[in-house]
Tab-separated table of C-alpha atoms in Angstrom:
chain	number	residue	atom	x	y	z
A	59	MET	CA	70.786	69.466	115.919
A	60	GLY	CA	74.581	69.420	115.516
A	61	LYS	CA	77.233	71.650	116.959
A	62	LYS	CA	77.419	75.174	115.495
A	63	LEU	CA	80.528	75.478	113.268
A	64	VAL	CA	79.976	78.743	111.394
A	65	GLY	CA	79.706	82.253	112.792
A	66	LEU	CA	82.042	84.735	114.387
A	67	ASP	CA	80.895	83.679	117.853
A	68	VAL	CA	82.344	80.169	117.335
A	69	LYS	CA	85.856	79.666	118.709
A	70	PRO	CA	88.376	79.068	115.894
A	71	SER	CA	89.296	75.690	117.421
A	72	ASP	CA	85.624	74.643	117.204
A	73	SER	CA	84.945	76.093	113.751
A	74	LEU	CA	84.105	74.425	110.468
A	75	PHE	CA	87.695	74.824	109.228
A	76	ALA	CA	89.164	73.302	112.392
A	77	GLU	CA	86.860	70.312	111.905
A	78	ILE	CA	87.972	69.999	108.274
A	79	ILE	CA	91.645	69.975	109.309
A	80	LYS	CA	90.896	67.326	111.953
A	81	GLY	CA	89.285	65.187	109.237
A	82	ASN	CA	85.865	65.261	110.923
A	83	ILE	CA	84.232	67.012	107.957
A	84	PRO	CA	85.048	66.139	104.335
A	85	SER	CA	86.426	68.706	101.908
A	86	ASN	CA	87.619	68.793	98.335
A	87	LYS	CA	91.308	68.969	99.211
A	88	VAL	CA	93.690	70.558	96.712
A	89	TYR	CA	96.901	70.636	98.771
A	90	GLU	CA	98.129	69.776	102.245
A	91	ASP	CA	101.407	69.858	104.103
A	92	ASP	CA	102.378	70.028	107.765
A	93	ARG	CA	101.681	73.803	107.905
A	94	SER	CA	98.731	74.398	105.592
A	95	TYR	CA	95.567	72.976	104.083
A	96	VAL	CA	93.926	74.106	100.833
A	97	PHE	CA	90.466	73.104	99.641
A	98	ARG	CA	87.755	74.206	97.213
A	99	ASP	CA	85.087	76.569	98.521
A	100	ILE	CA	81.650	74.924	98.514
A	101	ASN	CA	80.085	78.263	97.476
A	102	PRO	CA	82.504	79.513	94.793
A	103	VAL	CA	82.281	83.097	93.568
A	104	ALA	CA	84.438	82.355	90.502
A	105	SER	CA	85.464	79.391	88.370
A	106	THR	CA	88.306	78.750	90.827
A	107	HIS	CA	87.722	79.548	94.495
A	108	LEU	CA	90.103	77.943	96.972
A	109	LEU	CA	90.482	78.434	100.713
A	110	ILE	CA	93.941	78.388	102.292
A	111	ILE	CA	94.194	77.814	106.033
A	112	SER	CA	96.970	77.318	108.541
A	113	LYS	CA	97.450	74.119	110.495
A	114	LYS	CA	99.958	75.847	112.796
A	115	PHE	CA	97.623	78.323	114.496
A	116	GLU	CA	93.919	78.758	115.093
A	117	ILE	CA	92.946	82.414	115.138
A	118	GLY	CA	89.759	84.089	114.052
A	119	ASN	CA	91.155	86.883	111.912
A	120	VAL	CA	94.138	89.071	111.095
A	121	ARG	CA	93.588	91.282	114.158
A	122	GLU	CA	94.536	88.323	116.354
A	123	ALA	CA	97.842	87.637	114.601
A	124	THR	CA	100.982	87.940	116.715
A	125	PRO	CA	104.586	88.651	115.707
A	126	GLU	CA	105.350	84.955	116.288
A	127	MET	CA	102.922	84.076	113.473
A	128	GLU	CA	104.603	86.215	110.802
A	129	ALA	CA	106.564	83.380	109.191
A	130	ASP	CA	103.500	81.132	109.029
A	131	LEU	CA	101.311	83.925	107.643
A	132	GLY	CA	103.890	84.585	104.935
A	133	TYR	CA	104.087	80.862	104.268
A	134	LEU	CA	100.368	80.823	103.441
A	135	LEU	CA	101.006	83.371	100.678
A	136	ARG	CA	103.730	81.133	99.241
A	137	VAL	CA	101.323	78.194	99.378
A	138	ALA	CA	98.792	80.292	97.451
A	139	ALA	CA	101.353	80.901	94.701
A	140	LYS	CA	102.368	77.237	94.636
A	141	VAL	CA	98.773	76.001	94.424
A	142	ALA	CA	97.850	78.563	91.759
A	143	LYS	CA	100.768	77.354	89.641
A	144	SER	CA	99.807	73.689	90.122
A	145	GLU	CA	96.221	74.551	89.086
A	146	GLY	CA	97.504	76.341	85.958
A	147	ILE	CA	96.353	79.733	87.204
A	148	GLU	CA	98.453	82.770	86.322
A	149	ASP	CA	96.162	85.607	87.396
A	150	TYR	CA	94.236	85.473	90.641
A	151	ARG	CA	93.061	87.478	93.624
A	152	LEU	CA	93.863	86.751	97.265
A	153	VAL	CA	91.291	87.955	99.806
A	154	ILE	CA	91.191	87.896	103.607
A	155	ASN	CA	87.882	88.952	105.144
A	156	SER	CA	88.296	90.133	108.724
A	157	GLY	CA	85.121	90.713	110.723
A	158	ALA	CA	81.381	90.779	110.204
A	159	LYS	CA	81.294	93.978	108.120
A	160	ALA	CA	83.863	92.411	105.781
A	161	LEU	CA	81.483	89.426	105.412
A	162	GLN	CA	83.678	86.919	107.248
A	163	THR	CA	81.473	83.946	108.145
A	164	VAL	CA	83.894	81.356	109.541
A	165	ASN	CA	85.881	82.440	112.589
A	166	TYR	CA	89.185	80.986	111.398
A	167	LEU	CA	91.745	83.051	109.494
A	168	HIS	CA	91.653	81.977	105.862
A	169	ILE	CA	92.749	83.248	102.483
A	170	HIS	CA	90.491	83.060	99.446
A	171	LEU	CA	92.271	82.382	96.143
A	172	ILE	CA	89.889	83.453	93.388
A	173	SER	CA	90.296	83.281	89.612
A	174	ASN	CA	88.058	83.283	86.567
A	175	GLY	CA	90.635	81.643	84.358
A	176	GLU	CA	90.809	83.582	81.113
A	177	SER	CA	88.085	86.050	82.161
A	178	ASN	CA	88.744	89.195	84.144
A	179	LEU	CA	87.652	89.585	87.735
A	180	THR	CA	85.751	92.796	88.451
A	181	TRP	CA	87.057	95.696	90.524
A	182	PRO	CA	86.339	96.974	93.064
A	183	PRO	CA	85.027	93.808	94.709
A	184	GLY	CA	82.194	94.144	97.194
A	185	VAL	CA	82.404	97.887	97.780
A	186	GLY	CA	79.230	99.401	99.185
A	187	THR	CA	75.712	98.239	98.577
A	188	LYS	CA	73.731	98.331	95.382
A	189	GLU	CA	71.852	101.377	96.646
A	190	LYS	CA	75.079	103.261	97.397
A	191	SER	CA	76.727	102.383	94.088
A	192	GLU	CA	73.735	103.654	92.099
A	193	LYS	CA	73.872	107.150	93.632
């Protein structure tokens, strides 16, 4: 059995996304530069579902961000806009899940870029459970 790469108990530097950046695990790369890496999610929730990760820092989630990371965090948002434009996407959603109750599964800060092309995304996304929303 191989090394565990997914789960919030895995150190960011040992996670699936760290292994992708190192080139140890293949991905469907969309964009890469010296500060960021963008690839297609293997379990897309929409017609376009990209993941944007930093190559400059390895942290699990937003709670671990430091003031020194502000420029690089902002840079990831600019990369999202740049990649969306190159993919021909005008309307999209950016999502950062932070923690188990937010359904984060890989312990490496990442941004989801999600779009359904010409179709609308639904709102609110992922609020409550089916049982709660029916009451």
